[in-house]
Short mmCIF file of C-alpha atoms in Angstrom, two decimals:
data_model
loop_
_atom_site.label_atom_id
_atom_site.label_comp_id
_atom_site.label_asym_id
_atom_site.label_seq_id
_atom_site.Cartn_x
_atom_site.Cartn_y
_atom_site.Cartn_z
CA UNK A 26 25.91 -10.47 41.69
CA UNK A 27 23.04 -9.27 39.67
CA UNK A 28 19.83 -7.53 42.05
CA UNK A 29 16.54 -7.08 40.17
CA UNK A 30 14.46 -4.62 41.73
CA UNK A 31 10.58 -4.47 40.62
CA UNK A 32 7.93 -1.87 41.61
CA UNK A 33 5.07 -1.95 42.18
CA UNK A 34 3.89 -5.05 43.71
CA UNK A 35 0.26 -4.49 42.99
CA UNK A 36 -1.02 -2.37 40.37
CA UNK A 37 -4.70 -2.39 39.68
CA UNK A 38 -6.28 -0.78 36.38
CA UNK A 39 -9.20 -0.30 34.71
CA UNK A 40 -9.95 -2.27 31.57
CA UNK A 41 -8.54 0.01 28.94
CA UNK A 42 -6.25 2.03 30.84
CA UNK A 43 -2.40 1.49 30.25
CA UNK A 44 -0.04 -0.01 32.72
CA UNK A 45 3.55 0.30 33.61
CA UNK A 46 5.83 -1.67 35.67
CA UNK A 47 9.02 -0.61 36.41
CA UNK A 48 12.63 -2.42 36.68
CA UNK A 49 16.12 -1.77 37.81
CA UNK A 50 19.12 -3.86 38.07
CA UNK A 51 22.40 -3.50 39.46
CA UNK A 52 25.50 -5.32 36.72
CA UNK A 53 26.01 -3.06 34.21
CA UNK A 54 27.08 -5.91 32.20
CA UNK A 55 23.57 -7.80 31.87
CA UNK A 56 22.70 -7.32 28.39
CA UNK A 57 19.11 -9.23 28.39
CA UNK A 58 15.73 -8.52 29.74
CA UNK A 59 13.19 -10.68 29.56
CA UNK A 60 9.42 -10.23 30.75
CA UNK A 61 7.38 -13.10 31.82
CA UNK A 62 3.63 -13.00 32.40
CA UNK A 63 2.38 -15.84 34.99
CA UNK A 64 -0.68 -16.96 35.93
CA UNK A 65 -1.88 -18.64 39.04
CA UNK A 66 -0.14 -21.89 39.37
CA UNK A 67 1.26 -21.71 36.09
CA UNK A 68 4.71 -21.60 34.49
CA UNK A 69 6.35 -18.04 33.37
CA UNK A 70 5.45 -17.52 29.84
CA UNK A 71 7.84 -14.76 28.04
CA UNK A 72 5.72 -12.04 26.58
CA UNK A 73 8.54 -9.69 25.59
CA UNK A 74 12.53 -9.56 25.78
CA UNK A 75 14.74 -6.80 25.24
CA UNK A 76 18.55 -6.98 24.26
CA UNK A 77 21.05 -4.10 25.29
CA UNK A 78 22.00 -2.88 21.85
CA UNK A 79 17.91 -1.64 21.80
CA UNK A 80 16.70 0.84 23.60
CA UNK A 81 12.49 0.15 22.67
CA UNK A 82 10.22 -3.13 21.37
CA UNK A 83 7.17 -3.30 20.62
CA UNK A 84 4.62 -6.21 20.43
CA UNK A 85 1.21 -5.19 19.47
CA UNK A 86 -0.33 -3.54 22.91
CA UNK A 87 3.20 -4.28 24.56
CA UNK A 88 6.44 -2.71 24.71
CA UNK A 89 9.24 -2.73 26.74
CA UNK A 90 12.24 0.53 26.84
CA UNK A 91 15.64 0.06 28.09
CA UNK A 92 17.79 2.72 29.80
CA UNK A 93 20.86 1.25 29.86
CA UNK A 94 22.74 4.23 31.48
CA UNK A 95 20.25 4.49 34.59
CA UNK A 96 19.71 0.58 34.10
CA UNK A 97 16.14 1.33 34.36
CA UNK A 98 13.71 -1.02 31.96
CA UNK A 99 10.14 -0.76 31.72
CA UNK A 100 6.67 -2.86 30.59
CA UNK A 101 3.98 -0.98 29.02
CA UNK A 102 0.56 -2.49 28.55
CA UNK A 103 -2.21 -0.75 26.37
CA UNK A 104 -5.39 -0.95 26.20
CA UNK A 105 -5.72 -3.55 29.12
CA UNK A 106 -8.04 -6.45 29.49
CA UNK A 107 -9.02 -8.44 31.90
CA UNK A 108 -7.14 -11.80 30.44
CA UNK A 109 -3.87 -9.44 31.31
CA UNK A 110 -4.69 -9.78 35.25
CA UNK A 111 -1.42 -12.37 36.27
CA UNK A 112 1.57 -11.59 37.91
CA UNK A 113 4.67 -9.92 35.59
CA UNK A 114 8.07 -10.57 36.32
CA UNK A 115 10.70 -8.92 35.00
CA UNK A 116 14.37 -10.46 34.94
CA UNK A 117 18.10 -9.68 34.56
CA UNK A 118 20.24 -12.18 32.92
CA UNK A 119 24.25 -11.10 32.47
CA UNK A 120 26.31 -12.01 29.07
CA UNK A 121 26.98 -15.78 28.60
CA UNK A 122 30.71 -15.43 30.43
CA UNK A 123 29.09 -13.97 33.56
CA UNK A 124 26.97 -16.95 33.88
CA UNK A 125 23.31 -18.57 32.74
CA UNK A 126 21.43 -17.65 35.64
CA UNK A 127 18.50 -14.94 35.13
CA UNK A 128 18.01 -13.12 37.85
CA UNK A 129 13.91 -12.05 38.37
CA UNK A 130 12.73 -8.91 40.07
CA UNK A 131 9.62 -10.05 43.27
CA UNK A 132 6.84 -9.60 40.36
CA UNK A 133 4.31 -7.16 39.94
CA UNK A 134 0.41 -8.37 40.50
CA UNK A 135 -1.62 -6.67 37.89
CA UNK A 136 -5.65 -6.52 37.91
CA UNK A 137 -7.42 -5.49 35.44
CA UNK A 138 -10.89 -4.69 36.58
CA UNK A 139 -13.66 -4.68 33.58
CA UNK B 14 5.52 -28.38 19.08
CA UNK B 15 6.88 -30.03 21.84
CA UNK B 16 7.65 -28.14 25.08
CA UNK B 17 9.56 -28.90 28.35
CA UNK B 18 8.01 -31.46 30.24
CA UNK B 19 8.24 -32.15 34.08
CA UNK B 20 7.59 -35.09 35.86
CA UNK B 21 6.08 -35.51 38.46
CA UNK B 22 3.45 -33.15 38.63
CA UNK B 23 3.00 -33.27 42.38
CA UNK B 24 4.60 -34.67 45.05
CA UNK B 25 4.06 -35.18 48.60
CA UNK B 26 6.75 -36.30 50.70
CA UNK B 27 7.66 -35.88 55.00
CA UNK B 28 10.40 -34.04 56.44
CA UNK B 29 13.40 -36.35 56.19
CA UNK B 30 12.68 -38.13 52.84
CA UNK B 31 14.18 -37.80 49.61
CA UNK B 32 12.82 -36.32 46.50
CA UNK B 33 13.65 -36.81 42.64
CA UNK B 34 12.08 -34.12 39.82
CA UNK B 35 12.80 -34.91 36.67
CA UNK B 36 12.85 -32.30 33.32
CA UNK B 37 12.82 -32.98 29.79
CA UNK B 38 13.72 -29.99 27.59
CA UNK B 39 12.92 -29.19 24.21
CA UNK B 40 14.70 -30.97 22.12
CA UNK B 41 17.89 -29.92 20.81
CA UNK B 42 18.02 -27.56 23.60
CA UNK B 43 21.31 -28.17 25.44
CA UNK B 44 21.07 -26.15 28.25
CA UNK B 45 18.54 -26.57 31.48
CA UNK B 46 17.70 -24.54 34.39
CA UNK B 47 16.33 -25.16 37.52
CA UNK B 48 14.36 -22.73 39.84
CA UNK B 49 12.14 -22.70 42.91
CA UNK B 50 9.29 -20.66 43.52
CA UNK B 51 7.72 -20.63 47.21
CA UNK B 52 4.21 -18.86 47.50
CA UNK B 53 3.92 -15.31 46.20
CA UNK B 54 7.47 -15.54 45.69
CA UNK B 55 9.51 -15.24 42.48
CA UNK B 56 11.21 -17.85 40.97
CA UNK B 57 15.05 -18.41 42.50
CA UNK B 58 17.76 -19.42 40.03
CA UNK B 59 18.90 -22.94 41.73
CA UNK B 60 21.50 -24.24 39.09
CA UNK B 61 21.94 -24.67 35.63
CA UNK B 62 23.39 -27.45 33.64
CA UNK B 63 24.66 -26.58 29.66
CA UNK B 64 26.12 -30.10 27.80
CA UNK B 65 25.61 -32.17 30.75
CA UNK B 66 28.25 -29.95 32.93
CA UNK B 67 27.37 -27.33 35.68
CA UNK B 68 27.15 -24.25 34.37
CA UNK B 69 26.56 -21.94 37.47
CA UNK B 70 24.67 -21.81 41.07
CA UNK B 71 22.25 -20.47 42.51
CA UNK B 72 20.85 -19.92 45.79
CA UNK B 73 20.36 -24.48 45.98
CA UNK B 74 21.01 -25.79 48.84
CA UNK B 75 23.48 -28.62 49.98
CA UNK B 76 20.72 -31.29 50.59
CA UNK B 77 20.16 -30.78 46.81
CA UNK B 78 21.75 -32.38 43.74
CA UNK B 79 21.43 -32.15 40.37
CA UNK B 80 22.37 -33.67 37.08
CA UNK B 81 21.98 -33.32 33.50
CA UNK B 82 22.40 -36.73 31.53
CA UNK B 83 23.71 -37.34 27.76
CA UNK B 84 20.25 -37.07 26.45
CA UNK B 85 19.93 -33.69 27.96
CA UNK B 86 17.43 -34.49 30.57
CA UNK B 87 17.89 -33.28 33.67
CA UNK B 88 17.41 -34.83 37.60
CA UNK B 89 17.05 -32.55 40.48
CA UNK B 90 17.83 -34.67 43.68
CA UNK B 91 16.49 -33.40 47.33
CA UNK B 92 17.29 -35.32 50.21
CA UNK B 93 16.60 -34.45 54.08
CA UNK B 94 13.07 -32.68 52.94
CA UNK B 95 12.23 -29.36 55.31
CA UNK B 96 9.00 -28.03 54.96
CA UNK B 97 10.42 -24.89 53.57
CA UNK B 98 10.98 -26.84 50.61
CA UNK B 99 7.47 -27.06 49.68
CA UNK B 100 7.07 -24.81 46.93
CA UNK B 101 7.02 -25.24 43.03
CA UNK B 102 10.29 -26.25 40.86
CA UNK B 103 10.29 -24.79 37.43
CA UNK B 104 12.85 -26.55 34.93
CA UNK B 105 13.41 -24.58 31.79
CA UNK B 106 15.29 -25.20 28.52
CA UNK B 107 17.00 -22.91 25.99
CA UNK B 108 19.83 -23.31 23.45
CA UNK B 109 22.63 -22.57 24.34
CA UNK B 110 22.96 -18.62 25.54
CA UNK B 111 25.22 -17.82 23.23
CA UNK B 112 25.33 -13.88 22.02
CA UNK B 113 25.04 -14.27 18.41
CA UNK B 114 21.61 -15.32 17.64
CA UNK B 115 18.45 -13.25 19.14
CA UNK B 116 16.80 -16.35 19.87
CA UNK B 117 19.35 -18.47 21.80
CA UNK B 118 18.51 -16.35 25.09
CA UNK B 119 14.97 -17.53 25.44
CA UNK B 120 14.39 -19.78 28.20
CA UNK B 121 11.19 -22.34 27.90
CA UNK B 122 9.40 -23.22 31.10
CA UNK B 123 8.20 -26.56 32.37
CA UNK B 124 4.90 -26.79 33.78
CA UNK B 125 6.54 -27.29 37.38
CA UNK B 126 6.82 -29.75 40.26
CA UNK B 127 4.43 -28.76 43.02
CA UNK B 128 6.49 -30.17 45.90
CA UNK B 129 4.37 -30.35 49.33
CA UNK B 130 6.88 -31.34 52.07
CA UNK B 131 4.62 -32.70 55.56
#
């Protein structure tokens, strides 16, 4: 089955800087990537999705790339504010026949520090 | 616009009991996920449900149950409560994941079920 991995765990910025977080996954055959933003005691929200037939998408100060061939996807955060402090998860989920489940790497706990 | 609602909120129950979470998705979504997230944890894929039939499985175990009904709402059934189930229980909601339309892939969270088992 599909394995998400996510690093880091922690990443701590200063307000302004840019962040990355970093994901690989294992089936070759998972063909969307979602990114989900959660804060304390709150429900995943999606903040940016990536199919496999793109390789880059952008959303105002995010973006996400996709290396299929390394399986290797990516969030970038610019210009970082404090509000962007949560914990980002990215997530694996294989074409409809290999099943509905998505598949999330452990999470990545970003501060922002002002 | 309307979102995927959860009910209850919170729950406390002893080791032993039974537990029912309920989810409502958005509607005209046909398919509904279930996860559970312990503490600093990320959320694990329990089961999903698409047109009131199991679509796949997860990492739920035995003691657990779920259905989805004709009005698309979905039960999640826990019996013989351990306190490792305490944790939260995310339901989510999409169309169904079909590969044609951008959109269908999106999955909509519930607020969760914070489940305290004593």
């Amino acid at each position: 089955g599909e394995n998400v991995e996510q690093h880091p765990s922690t990443l701590s910025v200063q307000e302004g800087d840019s962040a990355v977080i970093k994901c690989t996954y294992s089936d070759s055959a998972s063909n969307y990537f979602p990114w989900y933003k959660q804060e304390l005691g709150k429900r995943p929200q999606l903040i940016i999705d990536i199919r496999s037939n793109v390789g880059e998408k952008k959303d105002q100060r995010i973006a996400v790339t996709l290396n299929k061939t390394a399986k290797h996807f990516s969030l970038h955060i610019t210009e970082t504010q404090p509000e962007d402090s949560a914990v980002y998860f990215c997530a694996a989920r294989p074409p409809r026949n290999g099943g509905f489940k998505t598949i999330f790497g452990a999470g990545t706990r970003l501060f922002v520090k002002a | 616009a309307a979102g995927v609602i959860q009910s209850p909120r919170h729950l406390i129950k002893e080791k032993r009991e039974t537990a029912t979470l309920k989810c409502y998705p958005i509607p005209r979504h046909d398919t509904v996920y279930w996860y559970q997230q312990g503490p600093g944890q990320d959320p694990q894929f329990l089961i999903s449900f698409y047109e009131k039939m199991q679509s796949d499985k997860g990492s739920i175990p035995d003691r657990f149950s779920a259905q989805q009904f004709s009005d698309y709402h979905s039960e999640l059934n826990m019996s013989s409560l351990e306190l490792g189930d305490s944790a939260l229980y995310f339901c989510a909601s999409s169309l169904f994941p079909g590969d044609l339309a951008p959109l269908y892939n999106e999955q909509f969270f519930g607020p969760g079920t914070r489940l305290t088992v004593l």
